Every structure is written in structure tokens, then in C-alpha cells.
Amino acid sequence: MISLSDLLTAEELGECLLTKAAYRPFPDIEQRSEWDALPEELRLSVIAEGEKYLDYSWPILTATMYMEFLNNGNRTRYDGPYHLRRRAVTSLALAECVENKGRFLNDLINGIWQISEESCWVISAHNRMFQHEHPGLPDTETQPGIDLFAAETGNLFAWLHYLLKPALDQMNPLIDRRIVAELRHRILDPYLDRDDCWWMGIKERDKRLNNWTPWCTSNCLNAFLLTEEDEGRRLQAVRKAMQSLDRFLSMHPADGGCDEGPGYWNKAGGSLFDCLELLYTASKGALNVYGEPLIQNIGRYIYKVHIHDRYFLNFADGPHRITVEEDIVYRYGKRIGDDNMMALGTAVHQMLRTEGWKNMKFLSFLRVLPALFDYSMIENENRPLTFQRDMWMDGIQVMAARETESSDRGLYLAMKGGHNLESHNHNDVGHFVLYADGLPVLIDVGVEEYTAKTFSAQRYEIWTMQSGYHNLPTINGFMQQDGSTYRAAEAQYEVTGQSSQLSMNIASAYLPEAGIRSWIRCCRLTRSPHAVIELEESYAFDDAQACQFTMNFMTCCQPEVTANGLIVFRRNDQEALQMEYAAEQFIASVESIQIEDKKLRNSWGDRLQRIVLTPKDPKQEGSHIIRFRQA
């Protein structure tokens, strides 16, 4: 098992850890040669983004907006302006660093002051994690907790201090002093003093960790490295960060699989890499674990689940179409010596060019600075991106198989087992997705915009979390149940010649009241002589009088049911796929699901379709095969 904490003794770490003065990861605003050497098109892009916020009307954050989360579950009316403030400050700071004429400083200072005046940097949706009494508003009389976005804000302030102190001091030295004071009060002191932030993995030793641990740790660690003068506190923070990362890695499957899905990899595996890079550079290379198989597998996961273009395999809460952050993928691949990971970063760069850095969901200096200064290097890369024909991650029980090695040609199948207490879990044991020529046909819907309900005891009242809205059976009226005991059994992955398949018993994902003794589900891709995907199932019920079920299939295409056991999936009036089922066994129907949620509408449009197959003559024991093929 990897242990960062055991690589060096406290004394050895203290000897190799760079001081604040010696730690210079990127040029500050006075080091003009590096900033002026950025490609002209990139410089213009950064300046243009900053110009959007000249004479900016800073968005208001009110107490009643903060209270909305507990009052009615809404978090977007507070989160939106909260994040916009920070994006504006980052954009103004970058533009000033590039141009260096003082044109952006007044608006930047206003933004710094606005954020400094906020009662709390923890967003409303997370406040109850740290404040149990009256969590609807922040308690300014207690030491603040640290959530994802308090940590992000601390990271922002640390970079403002590092990059712009000379320019800010010329305006008024109190500006930088305010930055450091707020950072110490809200991040540096709480990070050292508190062990009750669950993501640290220190006090709650049994709590399951997820992307919060590397994400928060990367920002807090970076803040200490850039701003902490006291070498004892600096060393204490580094050792605490390593302890948290050790806990995170100890819980991670050896195959590197991210059970939160690729939409969270940017802030799970990607933030782990941020941490490892900070430790590597701050220790002059002494803290180096890039040769460890687990670290390499966590990186490789992101291209293993890449389907085509911006489409990624999206089990759990993640969207099906994402933009990975090109620079971090490229740099991670370079550190572990993986050409294909570097090629994925290069491919995304070629697609976005100077717009790439703007696509970061949270415009963090920790990511955007390397992206700017690596731009020319990646621009000159020309590595071919390859796609694995077969993929299996046994730790999270996810398989994928593609008909050809061309991402936009032929059939693509992915299936998952696992259990129903995964991070950002959906009740989806045995669920599968299907793409044709690089585009989705049978889908994982994803998740709506987050509300209070999303992470509450009522989570599984939300339709997108329920197995009935995945490609799964509903048995005697029962959908799958949430919890770690509701899981796949007897999962077996097999590749033989031209065939790849995953089979499992999904009966234990349902309550005993469902009355199902066994439900063996196998998804198989056979490549020749003619490519076909088969869903083969056999089942046995406890009672011959209670053996009802329906088969559910979610699609973003328009399905057309014919009379002879054939369903044709159409996309833009073109045939994308055919589904064959035994007409003597099933009655097929199609339900149209109107999409109201903004996030889902951005993914899928205004409606999705659910195909439901209902047995004509249900039996206590039976089997069936459903086939999918291109015309």
C-alpha cells in the first residue's frame, strides 16, 4: 500500500521542503519575460476575458439567499453569484499579469474586497456539515469550517498574494495584508486546528472519502506553500495533507476506477495529481510516487472511459458529455510516462485551443497557470489517440467493449456491477449503456441540478436515481434498493476471440419482498461476422403467483415500435440502431418523459423516451435475449 507519510521522516521532510521564499512555481507579475513570452493569441484571449469585468457590477450575496438552501432546497441562487465573483477576480488578475498596465487593478481590488467582506466562504449547501446549530446562516463567532469552495477561495487568495503583491502594494499595502489576514483566519488556522472536517479522513476514520479529500487538500496545501512564513506550521500542514491523501488512497480500488464517474475525475484523480505535483515540486522531487501502479491507474482511468469526442462513460451523478481539463491530463500522462494519456490531453487542446482554459468549471489558478505556461508545449505535440477495444476494472466492476478501434465507427457497450452505496450513487447495479458510431442510444440519464434533496434521506425519491429510469428490470413492482448490501453477485468478465461480456446476478440489488431468487444478466458484444450486442437474461422467482416484471430502456433517440419484435432508434430522422426482441414473449410500449430541469435539458433536450417491455405470459422461471445491431 502506498504511504506518502512513510516516504520521509519529519526531519528529512523538513530538510528538503522549500521555504516560502524559495518556492517559486510560476512567475509573478514582475517577471515579465515569462508572461511576455506567452503566445500572442493566448495573451489576447486572457486579456479579452478580463475585459468582460471592467467597470463590473459585482453580484450581490444576501443573507436570505444563503438561507434559501435550508428553507426551500435551492442552492443555485446563492451559488451562481458566489462563483461568478471568484471567476471575475481570477480573470481580472490573469489579465493584469499578462498586460501589466494597471488597467484591471481597480476592478480586481473591488472583487477582493467583496469576497473579503463575505461572512463565510462555505457555501450554503455545505454549512450544516460544520455548523450544527442554526446552519441556515454562517456563525461568524466560531472558527469557520472548510468546504470545497472555501478551500478554492483560499487558493485564489494565496495566488493573488503570490502573483500580484507588488502591484497591489503600489495601490495600497493594506490590500495584500487583508488578503493574507482573511486567508489565515478562514483557511490556514482552521486547517491546522480542526480535525473534524470529514474530508480530512482523520477524526472520522470509517467515513468513506471521495473527491472532496484531494480537492480540498490540494487548495489548502497550496495556500500554505505560497503564503505561510512559519516553517513549523508549513511542515505541519504538509504532513497533515499527506495523512489525508494516504487515507484517500487506502480506500481507492487498485484498478484506479473512479466510482463517481469521469465527470468527477477532474476533482478526484485530477486533484490527487495537483497534490502530488505540489508535494513533488515543494520537496525538490523527494516526494515522488509516480511509479506506483495505483497512481498510474488513477490517471489512466480517464481515457479508459472515453467513448468519443466529449462523450465519456457516465455512471453515477456525472454528465455523459464533459470537457476534461487538457493540461492536467497531459501533465499527468507525462509524469507517469503514458503516451495515450498525453494524447488525450493533446486531442482536447486541439479541439479547444485558446478557449480551453476558459472551459474550466472552476477557474482555479492551480490549473489555469500550468495551462497557460504549457500551452506552446502541448500545441506542438502530435501523439495519436488510441481507443482500447476492451476494458475491465474489477474494483468498481465496470466493463466496456467497442466494435472497432475507431471511436466513431461501430457499436460500443459498457456495463457496471458494483453496489448501491457508491459515491454519488444511483441504484443501477447491472445497468448498461450503448453507443452507435460514437453517439449515445441507450443512455444513463445523469442527474438534475443539485438541491437539498439530492444529498438527503429523500435522494432516491428523485427519478434519475431510481433503477426504473436506468436500463434495468422492475420486479414485482420493486425497483432496486440503496445501500451497500444491495449489490451484484457472481460478476464474471470474459473476453474470448471476437466476443466480450460481463455477467452477474443482480437479484440481491432488490429487496427480498421483490420475490426474486435469481436474475442472471449478461451483456455481450460480438464483433464478427456481424457486430451485435446481446442482453441475455435468465431468472427464477420464489412464487409462481408473483413473477411480474418489466424491462426498462432509456434512450435519447426516437424509438419506433414495429409489429414484428423490432424497435428502430432514429436520430434526426436517420436510423441509428435496431433492437430485436421476441414478440411472442413481450409487449413493447414507449413513454415520453418531459424534461424540465435545466441541467438535463442542456444534456438531452426537452424530452427522453423510456421503452418498456412487459411479458405476455410471465413464468416463475424463464429467459430471454434482446439484440441490438446496426442496419
Tab-separated table of C-alpha atoms in Angstrom, residues 260-533:
chain	number	residue	atom	x	y	z
A	260	GLU	CA	-18.093	8.894	-9.042
A	261	GLY	CA	-17.637	8.783	-12.808
A	262	PRO	CA	-15.430	10.727	-15.237
A	263	GLY	CA	-17.321	13.970	-14.602
A	264	TYR	CA	-15.766	13.934	-11.128
A	265	TRP	CA	-12.317	12.717	-12.195
A	266	ASN	CA	-11.167	16.327	-12.726
A	267	LYS	CA	-11.583	16.873	-8.997
A	268	ALA	CA	-10.801	13.323	-7.822
A	269	GLY	CA	-7.898	11.847	-9.799
A	270	GLY	CA	-7.078	15.273	-11.205
A	271	SER	CA	-6.924	16.900	-7.763
A	272	LEU	CA	-4.864	13.987	-6.480
A	273	PHE	CA	-2.389	14.860	-9.211
A	274	ASP	CA	-2.477	18.509	-8.097
A	275	CYS	CA	-1.499	17.349	-4.612
A	276	LEU	CA	1.239	15.056	-5.855
A	277	GLU	CA	2.696	17.822	-8.012
A	278	LEU	CA	2.690	20.257	-5.098
A	279	LEU	CA	4.480	17.716	-2.901
A	280	TYR	CA	6.918	16.785	-5.677
A	281	THR	CA	7.933	20.355	-6.516
A	282	ALA	CA	7.962	21.657	-2.929
A	283	SER	CA	10.204	18.751	-1.834
A	284	LYS	CA	12.579	19.112	-4.807
A	285	GLY	CA	11.433	15.730	-6.117
A	286	ALA	CA	11.919	13.793	-2.876
A	287	LEU	CA	8.181	13.028	-2.567
A	288	ASN	CA	7.663	11.036	-5.745
A	289	VAL	CA	5.106	8.219	-6.114
A	290	TYR	CA	4.507	8.410	-9.865
A	291	GLY	CA	5.949	4.940	-10.351
A	292	GLU	CA	3.264	3.359	-8.151
A	293	PRO	CA	0.721	1.239	-10.112
A	294	LEU	CA	-2.252	2.734	-8.242
A	295	ILE	CA	-1.199	6.305	-9.069
A	296	GLN	CA	-0.748	5.334	-12.712
A	297	ASN	CA	-4.100	3.552	-12.865
A	298	ILE	CA	-5.951	6.518	-11.342
A	299	GLY	CA	-4.619	8.611	-14.216
A	300	ARG	CA	-5.329	6.071	-16.950
A	301	TYR	CA	-8.952	5.745	-15.858
A	302	ILE	CA	-9.865	8.937	-17.708
A	303	TYR	CA	-9.009	7.594	-21.144
A	304	LYS	CA	-10.350	4.131	-20.385
A	305	VAL	CA	-13.832	5.637	-20.004
A	306	HIS	CA	-13.511	7.939	-23.007
A	307	ILE	CA	-16.043	6.944	-25.667
A	308	HIS	CA	-15.722	9.532	-28.434
A	309	ASP	CA	-15.117	13.276	-28.729
A	310	ARG	CA	-16.586	14.760	-25.496
A	311	TYR	CA	-18.592	11.629	-24.642
A	312	PHE	CA	-17.480	9.713	-21.550
A	313	LEU	CA	-18.941	6.778	-19.659
A	314	ASN	CA	-21.168	8.486	-17.093
A	315	PHE	CA	-22.414	6.130	-14.413
A	316	ALA	CA	-23.483	7.889	-11.155
A	317	ASP	CA	-24.048	11.663	-10.969
A	318	GLY	CA	-21.733	12.703	-13.791
A	319	PRO	CA	-22.898	14.013	-17.176
A	320	HIS	CA	-22.365	11.975	-20.341
A	321	ARG	CA	-20.612	14.820	-22.141
A	322	ILE	CA	-17.756	16.608	-20.425
A	323	THR	CA	-14.681	18.644	-21.227
A	324	VAL	CA	-11.673	17.236	-19.432
A	325	GLU	CA	-9.030	19.763	-18.496
A	326	GLU	CA	-6.459	19.187	-21.191
A	327	ASP	CA	-3.369	20.396	-19.388
A	328	ILE	CA	-3.798	18.301	-16.266
A	329	VAL	CA	-4.477	15.179	-18.335
A	330	TYR	CA	-1.383	15.870	-20.425
A	331	ARG	CA	0.855	16.567	-17.421
A	332	TYR	CA	-0.412	13.536	-15.500
A	333	GLY	CA	0.303	11.356	-18.530
A	334	LYS	CA	3.769	12.839	-18.874
A	335	ARG	CA	4.614	12.162	-15.219
A	336	ILE	CA	3.591	8.502	-15.430
A	337	GLY	CA	5.018	8.015	-18.933
A	338	ASP	CA	1.691	7.205	-20.593
A	339	ASP	CA	1.576	8.321	-24.231
A	340	ASN	CA	-2.161	7.774	-24.585
A	341	MET	CA	-2.992	9.939	-21.601
A	342	MET	CA	-0.795	12.666	-23.061
A	343	ALA	CA	-2.545	12.151	-26.400
A	344	LEU	CA	-5.975	12.681	-24.811
A	345	GLY	CA	-4.783	15.989	-23.371
A	346	THR	CA	-3.400	16.942	-26.771
A	347	ALA	CA	-6.641	15.971	-28.548
A	348	VAL	CA	-8.724	18.167	-26.238
A	349	HIS	CA	-6.240	21.004	-26.712
A	350	GLN	CA	-6.515	20.747	-30.495
A	351	MET	CA	-10.299	20.892	-30.201
A	352	LEU	CA	-10.404	23.992	-27.953
A	353	ARG	CA	-7.115	25.845	-28.380
A	354	THR	CA	-7.268	29.303	-26.710
A	355	GLU	CA	-10.784	28.600	-25.421
A	356	GLY	CA	-9.571	25.588	-23.435
A	357	TRP	CA	-8.544	27.387	-20.244
A	358	LYS	CA	-11.885	29.224	-20.138
A	359	ASN	CA	-13.762	25.902	-20.087
A	360	MET	CA	-12.565	25.059	-16.593
A	361	LYS	CA	-15.719	24.836	-14.477
A	362	PHE	CA	-13.932	26.391	-11.515
A	363	LEU	CA	-11.299	28.705	-12.900
A	364	SER	CA	-8.552	27.871	-10.424
A	365	PHE	CA	-5.051	29.348	-10.604
A	366	LEU	CA	-3.778	25.908	-9.617
A	367	ARG	CA	-4.991	24.676	-13.018
A	368	VAL	CA	-5.026	27.740	-15.253
A	369	LEU	CA	-1.406	28.810	-14.682
A	370	PRO	CA	0.067	25.489	-15.859
A	371	ALA	CA	-2.410	25.505	-18.766
A	372	LEU	CA	-1.155	28.911	-19.894
A	373	PHE	CA	2.545	28.195	-19.498
A	374	ASP	CA	2.280	24.687	-21.044
A	375	TYR	CA	0.233	25.938	-23.987
A	376	SER	CA	3.080	26.090	-26.524
A	377	MET	CA	4.452	22.697	-25.495
A	378	ILE	CA	1.093	20.959	-25.963
A	379	GLU	CA	0.423	22.916	-29.157
A	380	ASN	CA	3.496	21.296	-30.708
A	381	GLU	CA	2.519	17.748	-29.664
A	382	ASN	CA	1.199	15.286	-32.208
A	383	ARG	CA	0.583	11.999	-30.420
A	384	PRO	CA	-2.067	9.653	-31.836
A	385	LEU	CA	-5.003	8.976	-29.515
A	386	THR	CA	-5.939	5.297	-29.390
A	387	PHE	CA	-9.058	3.598	-28.049
A	388	GLN	CA	-8.997	0.321	-26.167
A	389	ARG	CA	-11.076	-2.422	-27.718
A	390	ASP	CA	-11.777	-3.954	-24.302
A	391	MET	CA	-11.709	-2.510	-20.804
A	392	TRP	CA	-12.418	-4.078	-17.396
A	393	MET	CA	-11.973	-2.524	-13.954
A	394	ASP	CA	-12.695	-5.215	-11.398
A	395	GLY	CA	-12.548	-2.894	-8.383
A	396	ILE	CA	-15.628	-0.949	-9.481
A	397	GLN	CA	-16.938	-3.735	-11.761
A	398	VAL	CA	-17.153	-1.702	-14.953
A	399	MET	CA	-16.544	-3.130	-18.418
A	400	ALA	CA	-16.549	-1.586	-21.870
A	401	ALA	CA	-16.111	-3.032	-25.339
A	402	ARG	CA	-16.095	-1.423	-28.750
A	403	GLU	CA	-16.608	-2.991	-32.148
A	404	THR	CA	-13.681	-1.212	-33.800
A	405	GLU	CA	-10.679	0.790	-32.701
A	406	SER	CA	-12.213	3.887	-34.316
A	407	SER	CA	-14.220	5.791	-31.732
A	408	ASP	CA	-16.843	6.975	-34.238
A	409	ARG	CA	-17.422	3.672	-36.013
A	410	GLY	CA	-19.455	0.715	-34.841
A	411	LEU	CA	-21.031	-0.337	-31.572
A	412	TYR	CA	-19.904	0.494	-28.048
A	413	LEU	CA	-21.135	-1.306	-24.938
A	414	ALA	CA	-20.473	-0.571	-21.258
A	415	MET	CA	-21.928	-2.280	-18.188
A	416	LYS	CA	-21.497	-1.958	-14.440
A	417	GLY	CA	-21.968	-4.129	-11.386
A	418	GLY	CA	-20.821	-2.826	-8.032
A	419	HIS	CA	-23.224	-1.869	-5.256
A	420	ASN	CA	-25.756	0.798	-4.390
A	421	LEU	CA	-23.729	2.803	-1.881
A	422	GLU	CA	-21.132	4.134	-4.270
A	423	SER	CA	-20.104	7.770	-4.113
A	424	HIS	CA	-22.770	9.860	-5.873
A	425	ASN	CA	-24.666	6.591	-6.162
A	426	HIS	CA	-27.591	5.763	-8.403
A	427	ASN	CA	-29.471	2.493	-7.902
A	428	ASP	CA	-28.042	0.966	-11.047
A	429	VAL	CA	-26.481	-2.460	-10.429
A	430	GLY	CA	-26.414	-4.267	-13.776
A	431	HIS	CA	-27.120	-1.115	-15.785
A	432	PHE	CA	-25.594	-0.753	-19.263
A	433	VAL	CA	-25.254	1.902	-21.981
A	434	LEU	CA	-24.945	1.571	-25.704
A	435	TYR	CA	-23.476	3.913	-28.338
A	436	ALA	CA	-23.520	3.630	-32.121
A	437	ASP	CA	-20.910	5.381	-34.281
A	438	GLY	CA	-19.748	7.398	-31.284
A	439	LEU	CA	-23.200	8.725	-30.317
A	440	PRO	CA	-25.494	7.674	-27.435
A	441	VAL	CA	-28.512	5.418	-27.995
A	442	LEU	CA	-29.281	3.647	-24.689
A	443	ILE	CA	-28.203	6.069	-22.020
A	444	ASP	CA	-27.509	6.878	-18.416
A	445	VAL	CA	-29.661	9.954	-17.814
A	446	GLY	CA	-27.324	11.555	-15.267
A	447	VAL	CA	-28.519	13.927	-12.562
A	448	GLU	CA	-30.587	17.074	-12.251
A	449	GLU	CA	-29.277	20.305	-10.755
A	450	TYR	CA	-28.323	19.736	-7.135
A	451	THR	CA	-30.794	20.749	-4.427
A	452	ALA	CA	-31.117	19.982	-0.724
A	453	LYS	CA	-32.948	16.794	-1.667
A	454	THR	CA	-30.034	15.465	-3.746
A	455	PHE	CA	-27.891	14.660	-0.707
A	456	SER	CA	-30.614	13.916	1.803
A	457	ALA	CA	-32.614	10.932	3.003
A	458	GLN	CA	-35.007	11.679	0.133
A	459	ARG	CA	-32.331	11.238	-2.565
A	460	TYR	CA	-33.946	8.150	-4.066
A	461	GLU	CA	-37.262	9.886	-4.485
A	462	ILE	CA	-35.578	11.686	-7.396
A	463	TRP	CA	-36.422	9.805	-10.586
A	464	THR	CA	-32.935	9.945	-12.097
A	465	MET	CA	-31.564	7.990	-9.114
A	466	GLN	CA	-34.058	5.144	-9.455
A	467	SER	CA	-33.355	1.864	-11.239
A	468	GLY	CA	-36.637	2.150	-13.119
A	469	TYR	CA	-35.091	5.005	-15.090
A	470	HIS	CA	-31.969	3.049	-15.907
A	471	ASN	CA	-31.692	0.149	-18.317
A	472	LEU	CA	-32.847	-2.360	-15.722
A	473	PRO	CA	-35.854	-4.503	-14.771
A	474	THR	CA	-38.547	-3.547	-12.285
A	475	ILE	CA	-39.528	-6.746	-10.455
A	476	ASN	CA	-42.974	-7.300	-8.958
A	477	GLY	CA	-43.288	-3.533	-8.755
A	478	PHE	CA	-39.975	-3.130	-6.894
A	479	MET	CA	-37.052	-1.071	-8.089
A	480	GLN	CA	-33.537	-1.567	-6.698
A	481	GLN	CA	-32.748	-0.523	-3.133
A	482	ASP	CA	-29.957	1.783	-1.974
A	483	GLY	CA	-27.292	0.513	0.425
A	484	SER	CA	-24.030	-1.408	0.346
A	485	THR	CA	-25.749	-4.794	0.777
A	486	TYR	CA	-27.654	-4.280	-2.466
A	487	ARG	CA	-25.028	-5.338	-4.935
A	488	ALA	CA	-24.066	-7.558	-7.825
A	489	ALA	CA	-23.080	-11.147	-7.118
A	490	GLU	CA	-21.029	-13.610	-9.140
A	491	ALA	CA	-19.704	-10.972	-11.535
A	492	GLN	CA	-17.714	-12.623	-14.316
A	493	TYR	CA	-15.901	-10.788	-17.109
A	494	GLU	CA	-14.825	-12.743	-20.158
A	495	VAL	CA	-13.106	-11.995	-23.457
A	496	THR	CA	-12.940	-14.812	-25.999
A	497	GLY	CA	-11.967	-14.268	-29.608
A	498	GLN	CA	-14.403	-11.782	-31.091
A	499	SER	CA	-16.659	-11.613	-28.018
A	500	SER	CA	-16.540	-9.550	-24.784
A	501	GLN	CA	-19.067	-9.926	-21.999
A	502	LEU	CA	-19.907	-9.276	-18.367
A	503	SER	CA	-22.419	-11.354	-16.437
A	504	MET	CA	-23.719	-11.065	-12.879
A	505	ASN	CA	-26.595	-11.946	-10.615
A	506	ILE	CA	-28.482	-8.737	-9.795
A	507	ALA	CA	-31.200	-10.294	-7.596
A	508	SER	CA	-29.508	-9.080	-4.417
A	509	ALA	CA	-29.851	-5.473	-5.576
A	510	TYR	CA	-33.582	-5.738	-4.830
A	511	LEU	CA	-35.461	-6.080	-1.554
A	512	PRO	CA	-36.403	-9.632	-0.515
A	513	GLU	CA	-40.040	-8.554	-0.947
A	514	ALA	CA	-39.424	-8.427	-4.707
A	515	GLY	CA	-39.556	-12.223	-4.570
A	516	ILE	CA	-36.680	-12.815	-6.972
A	517	ARG	CA	-34.435	-15.787	-6.246
A	518	SER	CA	-32.011	-15.221	-9.115
A	519	TRP	CA	-31.638	-12.806	-12.021
A	520	ILE	CA	-28.606	-13.525	-14.169
A	521	ARG	CA	-27.881	-10.680	-16.572
A	522	CYS	CA	-25.218	-10.865	-19.280
A	523	CYS	CA	-24.275	-8.115	-21.733
A	524	ARG	CA	-22.188	-9.256	-24.675
A	525	LEU	CA	-20.606	-7.613	-27.705
A	526	THR	CA	-19.802	-9.973	-30.571
A	527	ARG	CA	-17.807	-8.359	-33.353
A	528	SER	CA	-17.997	-10.830	-36.228
A	529	PRO	CA	-19.247	-11.978	-38.598
A	530	HIS	CA	-21.764	-9.158	-37.991
A	531	ALA	CA	-21.499	-6.980	-34.887
A	532	VAL	CA	-24.283	-7.424	-32.363
A	533	ILE	CA	-24.857	-6.560	-28.706
